[in-house]
Amino acid sequence: MSNKILHSGFQLLRKLSYRIKAGNVILFESINDFDGSSLEVYNYLKNNGYDKKYKLIWAVKNFDNLKNKNFRSIKYVGHSIRNLYFENRAKYVFFEDLPPFSKKKSDATVIYLSHGCPTIKDTHNHIHAGALCDYCICTSEDAEDLICTNFNVKKEQLFISSLPRNDALFCEEKELPKLTEKSFDKVIIWTPTFRKTNTLDDGGTNGYLGLPLISTKGELELINACAVKNNVLIIIKMHPRVFTDSIGRIDYSNIIILSDNEMKKKGVKLYSLFNETDALISDYSSVSFDYMLLNKPLAYVTSDMEEYRRGFAMSNVLEYMPGSKINNTDDFLLFIDDIKNNTDRFKAEREKISSWANKYNDPYGAKRVCEMFID
């Protein structure tokens, strides 16, 4: 039987499957499978007995992520009858990246938990959530106009809540012992966003190991030497879209470079790890707004801001980046010194922006979302 005939037959099945009525299924999707806000919502539902009433199903992009996980799942937008059944049987759908269905149905409630809110990057040409969801999370009333523009949603679609993933910021689980047995005076985590991948090019600079700012191995060694002098650990959490095959061969005494796969192997949860750090280095990522809930120092790598073609959500974007600006290796070293010496130069500005970005500062984001939508 030809592929063309099989494809035509499956498309007919897909059209017929739209007649399946929504029922006792809740469908989840996240960018890297089993993580982020969707995982926090899933865990809340499971821990509070909702799995006795609903089938909790994950739409999975990479089945390798199923190893050692007791989750019911389907292939993300897969070509199977099982997929068609659960896509159309879902009464509620939670997604962060792309919706795990081929057609939005009127008898399902679709909630967009977003990859980050508020946003620093200009996303209005990239995210069109309004047509895909019924409701979209927004972390404060002050950020509503920004989110409507950048996510292409209507104000009536917004609901105000903390991102469920931020619940883990308040978790007491220890993540650092999973990464190192050494003891350090301070821990700084750097979470660079992607600039260029095999399929995306937002401009900016990809340097050594795909990192912005760092042009050579020698510059990274200089940062490691400064970290050694100050007994500081630098954790570099690579963006999931950055190619990381060579990272496993990089070994520094005071720098740990982590890919998503490495974190999953070690069982490390990023947002729980944040709670054990003393400062964050960000750039154009919304993660800085999440980290502000901890009220700890921030720095921003802005060395390639003029080349960053994606652009920014605010015309006065630097006012929403309350931290040290790192434009070269010397700035990076100065920030290490500041953290070692407990110098917090932007505390007042950070608290002001955090109150604009975050209405809630509590571990109840998942609870708030579930109580609003799930019966």
Tab-separated table of N, CA and C in Angstrom, residues 103-227:
chain	number	residue	atom	x	y	z
A	103	LYS	N	-6.472	20.114	15.804
A	103	LYS	CA	-7.594	21.033	15.665
A	103	LYS	C	-8.166	21.329	17.047
A	104	LYS	N	-8.331	22.613	17.348
A	104	LYS	CA	-8.914	23.003	18.631
A	104	LYS	C	-10.422	22.757	18.593
A	105	LYS	N	-10.916	22.057	19.613
A	105	LYS	CA	-12.334	21.705	19.657
A	105	LYS	C	-13.077	22.572	20.671
A	106	SER	N	-14.331	22.828	20.385
A	106	SER	CA	-15.130	23.719	21.234
A	106	SER	C	-15.490	23.093	22.578
A	107	ASP	N	-15.441	21.764	22.677
A	107	ASP	CA	-15.831	21.115	23.939
A	107	ASP	C	-14.630	20.853	24.846
A	108	ALA	N	-13.460	21.393	24.504
A	108	ALA	CA	-12.269	21.265	25.350
A	108	ALA	C	-11.840	22.659	25.815
A	109	THR	N	-11.272	22.719	27.022
A	109	THR	CA	-10.713	23.962	27.541
A	109	THR	C	-9.199	23.889	27.402
A	110	VAL	N	-8.622	24.812	26.642
A	110	VAL	CA	-7.190	24.801	26.339
A	110	VAL	C	-6.524	25.972	27.061
A	111	ILE	N	-5.507	25.657	27.852
A	111	ILE	CA	-4.817	26.654	28.669
A	111	ILE	C	-3.364	26.736	28.232
A	112	TYR	N	-2.962	27.931	27.834
A	112	TYR	CA	-1.579	28.174	27.426
A	112	TYR	C	-0.804	28.670	28.640
A	113	LEU	N	0.125	27.846	29.124
A	113	LEU	CA	0.916	28.185	30.309
A	113	LEU	C	2.148	29.000	29.952
A	114	SER	N	2.490	29.069	28.701
A	114	SER	CA	3.570	29.880	28.138
A	114	SER	C	4.951	29.370	28.530
A	115	HIS	N	5.924	29.757	27.719
A	115	HIS	CA	7.324	29.429	27.988
A	115	HIS	C	7.956	30.448	28.928
A	116	GLY	N	7.290	31.575	29.120
A	116	GLY	CA	7.821	32.593	30.010
A	116	GLY	C	6.960	33.833	29.983
A	117	CYS	N	6.757	34.429	31.146
A	117	CYS	CA	5.917	35.609	31.245
A	117	CYS	C	6.366	36.443	32.444
A	118	PRO	N	6.528	37.768	32.228
A	118	PRO	CA	6.489	38.530	30.979
A	118	PRO	C	7.643	38.118	30.050
A	119	THR	N	7.671	38.727	28.895
A	119	THR	CA	8.721	38.409	27.934
A	119	THR	C	9.605	39.623	27.694
A	120	ILE	N	10.899	39.390	27.557
A	120	ILE	CA	11.824	40.453	27.157
A	120	ILE	C	11.968	40.464	25.636
A	121	LYS	N	12.008	39.289	25.041
A	121	LYS	CA	12.114	39.184	23.580
A	121	LYS	C	10.816	39.638	22.918
A	122	ASP	N	10.933	40.164	21.739
A	122	ASP	CA	9.767	40.456	20.905
A	122	ASP	C	9.296	39.140	20.298
A	123	THR	N	8.097	38.707	20.668
A	123	THR	CA	7.596	37.405	20.207
A	123	THR	C	6.326	37.514	19.374
A	124	HIS	N	5.897	38.732	19.028
A	124	HIS	CA	4.575	38.849	18.405
A	124	HIS	C	4.517	38.204	17.024
A	125	ASN	N	5.667	38.004	16.377
A	125	ASN	CA	5.681	37.301	15.088
A	125	ASN	C	5.932	35.801	15.240
A	126	HIS	N	6.091	35.342	16.473
A	126	HIS	CA	6.462	33.946	16.720
A	126	HIS	C	5.410	33.189	17.532
A	127	ILE	N	4.686	33.878	18.400
A	127	ILE	CA	3.695	33.223	19.252
A	127	ILE	C	2.308	33.749	18.903
A	128	HIS	N	1.424	32.829	18.505
A	128	HIS	CA	0.053	33.187	18.138
A	128	HIS	C	-0.898	32.343	18.982
A	129	ALA	N	-0.834	32.581	20.280
A	129	ALA	CA	-1.562	31.728	21.229
A	129	ALA	C	-3.063	31.954	21.192
A	130	GLY	N	-3.497	33.151	20.812
A	130	GLY	CA	-4.918	33.470	20.891
A	130	GLY	C	-5.812	32.530	20.122
A	131	ALA	N	-5.354	32.097	18.959
A	131	ALA	CA	-6.156	31.198	18.123
A	131	ALA	C	-6.075	29.749	18.581
A	132	LEU	N	-5.134	29.457	19.479
A	132	LEU	CA	-4.887	28.074	19.883
A	132	LEU	C	-5.420	27.735	21.264
A	133	CYS	N	-5.724	28.767	22.055
A	133	CYS	CA	-6.122	28.497	23.440
A	133	CYS	C	-7.392	29.251	23.798
A	134	ASP	N	-7.976	28.830	24.914
A	134	ASP	CA	-9.092	29.577	25.497
A	134	ASP	C	-8.593	30.579	26.529
A	135	TYR	N	-7.533	30.175	27.247
A	135	TYR	CA	-6.994	31.023	28.302
A	135	TYR	C	-5.468	31.025	28.235
A	136	CYS	N	-4.905	32.158	28.624
A	136	CYS	CA	-3.454	32.327	28.617
A	136	CYS	C	-3.025	32.913	29.954
A	137	ILE	N	-2.016	32.335	30.560
A	137	ILE	CA	-1.537	32.804	31.845
A	137	ILE	C	-0.813	34.141	31.681
A	138	CYS	N	-1.015	35.010	32.661
A	138	CYS	CA	-0.297	36.282	32.717
A	138	CYS	C	0.034	36.522	34.183
A	139	THR	N	1.247	36.944	34.473
A	139	THR	CA	1.707	36.954	35.857
A	139	THR	C	1.348	38.222	36.627
A	140	SER	N	0.822	39.235	35.946
A	140	SER	CA	0.353	40.426	36.670
A	140	SER	C	-0.539	41.256	35.761
A	141	GLU	N	-1.392	42.063	36.381
A	141	GLU	CA	-2.236	42.969	35.608
A	141	GLU	C	-1.385	43.997	34.857
A	142	ASP	N	-0.277	44.404	35.463
A	142	ASP	CA	0.579	45.407	34.835
A	142	ASP	C	1.177	44.928	33.519
A	143	ALA	N	1.320	43.625	33.371
A	143	ALA	CA	1.945	43.055	32.171
A	143	ALA	C	0.931	42.661	31.105
A	144	GLU	N	-0.349	42.903	31.337
A	144	GLU	CA	-1.383	42.419	30.423
A	144	GLU	C	-1.210	42.952	28.991
A	145	ASP	N	-1.001	44.236	28.839
A	145	ASP	CA	-0.882	44.795	27.491
A	145	ASP	C	0.317	44.211	26.758
A	146	LEU	N	1.420	44.041	27.464
A	146	LEU	CA	2.619	43.460	26.867
A	146	LEU	C	2.356	42.044	26.388
A	147	ILE	N	1.652	41.254	27.191
A	147	ILE	CA	1.374	39.862	26.841
A	147	ILE	C	0.368	39.784	25.697
A	148	CYS	N	-0.633	40.622	25.702
A	148	CYS	CA	-1.597	40.616	24.603
A	148	CYS	C	-0.902	40.872	23.269
A	149	THR	N	0.025	41.821	23.260
A	149	THR	CA	0.745	42.155	22.027
A	149	THR	C	1.690	41.043	21.605
A	150	ASN	N	2.442	40.506	22.545
A	150	ASN	CA	3.515	39.566	22.201
A	150	ASN	C	3.047	38.125	22.062
A	151	PHE	N	1.920	37.768	22.681
A	151	PHE	CA	1.382	36.412	22.525
A	151	PHE	C	0.190	36.388	21.581
A	152	ASN	N	-0.224	37.572	21.088
A	152	ASN	CA	-1.375	37.668	20.187
A	152	ASN	C	-2.629	37.061	20.808
A	153	VAL	N	-2.922	37.489	22.019
A	153	VAL	CA	-4.126	37.064	22.717
A	153	VAL	C	-4.967	38.289	23.044
A	154	LYS	N	-6.249	38.055	23.319
A	154	LYS	CA	-7.150	39.120	23.760
A	154	LYS	C	-7.121	39.203	25.282
A	155	LYS	N	-7.406	40.385	25.800
A	155	LYS	CA	-7.334	40.587	27.241
A	155	LYS	C	-8.296	39.662	27.986
A	156	GLU	N	-9.444	39.377	27.377
A	156	GLU	CA	-10.418	38.499	28.038
A	156	GLU	C	-9.946	37.044	28.108
A	157	GLN	N	-8.900	36.703	27.374
A	157	GLN	CA	-8.341	35.355	27.455
A	157	GLN	C	-7.345	35.205	28.606
A	158	LEU	N	-6.895	36.302	29.163
A	158	LEU	CA	-5.863	36.258	30.199
A	158	LEU	C	-6.439	35.878	31.547
A	159	PHE	N	-5.663	35.123	32.316
A	159	PHE	CA	-5.961	34.937	33.737
A	159	PHE	C	-4.666	35.173	34.511
A	160	ILE	N	-4.802	35.776	35.669
A	160	ILE	CA	-3.648	36.216	36.444
A	160	ILE	C	-3.243	35.136	37.434
A	161	SER	N	-2.003	34.711	37.311
A	161	SER	CA	-1.450	33.703	38.234
A	161	SER	C	0.065	33.720	38.099
A	162	SER	N	0.732	33.246	39.125
A	162	SER	CA	2.156	32.949	38.961
A	162	SER	C	2.297	31.746	38.039
A	163	LEU	N	3.422	31.639	37.358
A	163	LEU	CA	3.677	30.454	36.548
A	163	LEU	C	3.821	29.249	37.475
A	164	PRO	N	3.117	28.154	37.208
A	164	PRO	CA	3.243	26.982	38.079
A	164	PRO	C	4.672	26.496	38.264
A	165	ARG	N	5.528	26.668	37.254
A	165	ARG	CA	6.917	26.220	37.394
A	165	ARG	C	7.621	26.946	38.534
A	166	ASN	N	7.152	28.162	38.867
A	166	ASN	CA	7.789	28.919	39.931
A	166	ASN	C	7.492	28.357	41.320
A	167	ASP	N	6.536	27.432	41.415
A	167	ASP	CA	6.293	26.761	42.699
A	167	ASP	C	7.564	26.092	43.200
A	168	ALA	N	8.365	25.588	42.261
A	168	ALA	CA	9.581	24.854	42.644
A	168	ALA	C	10.641	25.773	43.250
A	169	LEU	N	10.504	27.087	43.064
A	169	LEU	CA	11.444	28.010	43.697
A	169	LEU	C	11.383	27.918	45.215
A	170	PHE	N	10.254	27.447	45.722
A	170	PHE	CA	10.042	27.368	47.162
A	170	PHE	C	10.269	25.956	47.702
A	171	CYS	N	10.739	25.075	46.825
A	171	CYS	CA	10.970	23.678	47.202
A	171	CYS	C	12.229	23.561	48.061
A	172	GLU	N	12.191	22.674	49.046
A	172	GLU	CA	13.341	22.475	49.925
A	172	GLU	C	14.232	21.321	49.476
A	173	GLU	N	13.887	20.702	48.359
A	173	GLU	CA	14.714	19.609	47.848
A	173	GLU	C	16.090	20.121	47.446
A	174	LYS	N	17.135	19.391	47.798
A	174	LYS	CA	18.508	19.793	47.511
A	174	LYS	C	18.958	19.223	46.171
A	175	GLU	N	19.374	20.115	45.284
A	175	GLU	CA	19.805	19.722	43.951
A	175	GLU	C	21.328	19.752	43.800
A	176	LEU	N	22.013	20.659	44.496
A	176	LEU	CA	23.465	20.796	44.331
A	176	LEU	C	24.241	19.507	44.599
A	177	PRO	N	23.882	18.723	45.628
A	177	PRO	CA	24.625	17.473	45.854
A	177	PRO	C	24.556	16.499	44.681
A	178	LYS	N	23.578	16.672	43.802
A	178	LYS	CA	23.491	15.829	42.611
A	178	LYS	C	24.525	16.228	41.560
A	179	LEU	N	25.084	17.441	41.727
A	179	LEU	CA	26.034	17.972	40.741
A	179	LEU	C	27.473	17.960	41.226
A	180	THR	N	27.680	18.115	42.518
A	180	THR	CA	29.044	18.202	43.037
A	180	THR	C	29.077	17.826	44.512
A	181	GLU	N	30.210	17.253	44.921
A	181	GLU	CA	30.423	16.948	46.335
A	181	GLU	C	31.224	18.050	47.032
A	182	LYS	N	31.711	19.012	46.257
A	182	LYS	CA	32.521	20.095	46.813
A	182	LYS	C	31.644	21.123	47.518
A	183	SER	N	32.278	21.923	48.348
A	183	SER	CA	31.603	23.006	49.049
A	183	SER	C	32.119	24.347	48.525
A	184	PHE	N	31.209	25.268	48.273
A	184	PHE	CA	31.575	26.575	47.745
A	184	PHE	C	30.954	27.671	48.594
A	185	ASP	N	31.619	28.830	48.608
A	185	ASP	CA	31.077	29.966	49.353
A	185	ASP	C	29.851	30.555	48.667
A	186	LYS	N	29.882	30.589	47.341
A	186	LYS	CA	28.771	31.137	46.576
A	186	LYS	C	28.545	30.303	45.319
A	187	VAL	N	27.304	30.359	44.809
A	187	VAL	CA	26.949	29.662	43.572
A	187	VAL	C	26.238	30.653	42.651
A	188	ILE	N	26.761	30.782	41.437
A	188	ILE	CA	26.154	31.626	40.409
A	188	ILE	C	25.694	30.734	39.270
A	189	ILE	N	24.470	30.936	38.812
A	189	ILE	CA	23.973	30.163	37.674
A	189	ILE	C	23.777	31.092	36.481
A	190	TRP	N	24.234	30.634	35.322
A	190	TRP	CA	24.134	31.402	34.076
A	190	TRP	C	23.229	30.620	33.134
A	191	THR	N	22.174	31.267	32.626
A	191	THR	CA	21.203	30.598	31.762
A	191	THR	C	21.090	31.346	30.426
A	192	PRO	N	22.086	31.227	29.560
A	192	PRO	CA	22.029	31.952	28.280
A	192	PRO	C	20.921	31.435	27.374
A	193	THR	N	20.193	32.347	26.775
A	193	THR	CA	19.206	31.942	25.782
A	193	THR	C	19.916	31.651	24.465
A	194	PHE	N	19.199	31.004	23.537
A	194	PHE	CA	19.827	30.654	22.276
A	194	PHE	C	19.903	31.882	21.363
A	195	ARG	N	20.900	31.928	20.531
A	195	ARG	CA	21.016	32.927	19.474
A	195	ARG	C	20.777	32.275	18.116
A	196	LYS	N	21.513	31.201	17.868
A	196	LYS	CA	21.416	30.532	16.578
A	196	LYS	C	21.387	29.018	16.798
A	197	THR	N	20.552	28.346	16.021
A	197	THR	CA	20.540	26.888	16.001
A	197	THR	C	20.554	26.454	14.536
A	198	ASN	N	20.381	25.154	14.311
A	198	ASN	CA	20.343	24.663	12.925
A	198	ASN	C	19.137	25.203	12.161
A	199	THR	N	18.086	25.575	12.894
A	199	THR	CA	16.849	25.999	12.226
A	199	THR	C	16.434	27.418	12.565
A	200	LEU	N	17.036	28.027	13.589
A	200	LEU	CA	16.633	29.358	14.023
A	200	LEU	C	17.846	30.272	14.078
A	201	ASP	N	17.623	31.525	13.749
A	201	ASP	CA	18.701	32.516	13.821
A	201	ASP	C	18.104	33.836	14.283
A	202	ASP	N	18.292	34.132	15.570
A	202	ASP	CA	17.787	35.375	16.135
A	202	ASP	C	18.838	36.469	16.130
A	203	GLY	N	19.956	36.211	15.471
A	203	GLY	CA	21.048	37.166	15.506
A	203	GLY	C	21.830	37.000	16.792
A	204	GLY	N	22.616	37.988	17.137
A	204	GLY	CA	23.453	37.855	18.317
A	204	GLY	C	24.678	37.019	18.007
A	205	THR	N	25.412	36.692	19.047
A	205	THR	CA	26.707	36.050	18.873
A	205	THR	C	26.753	34.692	19.543
A	206	ASN	N	27.058	33.663	18.783
A	206	ASN	CA	27.367	32.351	19.328
A	206	ASN	C	28.881	32.214	19.391
A	207	GLY	N	29.432	32.076	20.579
A	207	GLY	CA	30.871	31.962	20.727
A	207	GLY	C	31.300	30.556	21.077
A	208	TYR	N	32.292	30.450	21.925
A	208	TYR	CA	32.835	29.161	22.336
A	208	TYR	C	31.748	28.316	23.003
A	209	LEU	N	31.590	27.082	22.553
A	209	LEU	CA	30.579	26.136	23.032
A	209	LEU	C	29.151	26.620	22.792
A	210	GLY	N	28.982	27.602	21.880
A	210	GLY	CA	27.654	28.133	21.637
A	210	GLY	C	27.227	29.186	22.641
A	211	LEU	N	28.162	29.635	23.489
A	211	LEU	CA	27.852	30.635	24.506
A	211	LEU	C	27.990	32.043	23.933
A	212	PRO	N	27.120	32.954	24.340
A	212	PRO	CA	27.379	34.353	24.024
A	212	PRO	C	28.531	34.858	24.895
A	213	LEU	N	29.118	35.966	24.521
A	213	LEU	CA	30.157	36.646	25.301
A	213	LEU	C	31.513	35.951	25.228
A	214	ILE	N	31.532	34.602	25.368
A	214	ILE	CA	32.784	33.851	25.451
A	214	ILE	C	33.271	33.493	24.050
A	215	SER	N	34.392	34.081	23.640
A	215	SER	CA	34.903	33.850	22.284
A	215	SER	C	35.878	32.680	22.221
A	216	THR	N	36.613	32.457	23.314
A	216	THR	CA	37.676	31.445	23.282
A	216	THR	C	37.665	30.598	24.546
A	217	LYS	N	38.316	29.463	24.454
A	217	LYS	CA	38.505	28.607	25.619
A	217	LYS	C	39.258	29.353	26.712
A	218	GLY	N	40.205	30.206	26.322
A	218	GLY	CA	40.988	30.949	27.296
A	218	GLY	C	40.148	31.872	28.156
A	219	GLU	N	39.110	32.478	27.572
A	219	GLU	CA	38.233	33.359	28.350
A	219	GLU	C	37.455	32.577	29.399
A	220	LEU	N	37.023	31.361	29.034
A	220	LEU	CA	36.325	30.534	30.016
A	220	LEU	C	37.281	30.092	31.126
A	221	GLU	N	38.508	29.819	30.762
A	221	GLU	CA	39.521	29.459	31.762
A	221	GLU	C	39.800	30.631	32.708
A	222	LEU	N	39.764	31.852	32.188
A	222	LEU	CA	39.945	33.041	33.022
A	222	LEU	C	38.811	33.173	34.037
A	223	ILE	N	37.596	32.925	33.602
A	223	ILE	CA	36.448	32.956	34.506
A	223	ILE	C	36.580	31.870	35.565
A	224	ASN	N	37.029	30.683	35.154
A	224	ASN	CA	37.220	29.601	36.113
A	224	ASN	C	38.274	29.972	37.157
A	225	ALA	N	39.360	30.623	36.726
A	225	ALA	CA	40.417	31.026	37.658
A	225	ALA	C	39.884	32.021	38.692
A	226	CYS	N	39.051	32.956	38.254
A	226	CYS	CA	38.447	33.917	39.176
A	226	CYS	C	37.507	33.211	40.145
A	227	ALA	N	36.771	32.235	39.647
A	227	ALA	CA	35.864	31.465	40.510
A	227	ALA	C	36.651	30.669	41.543
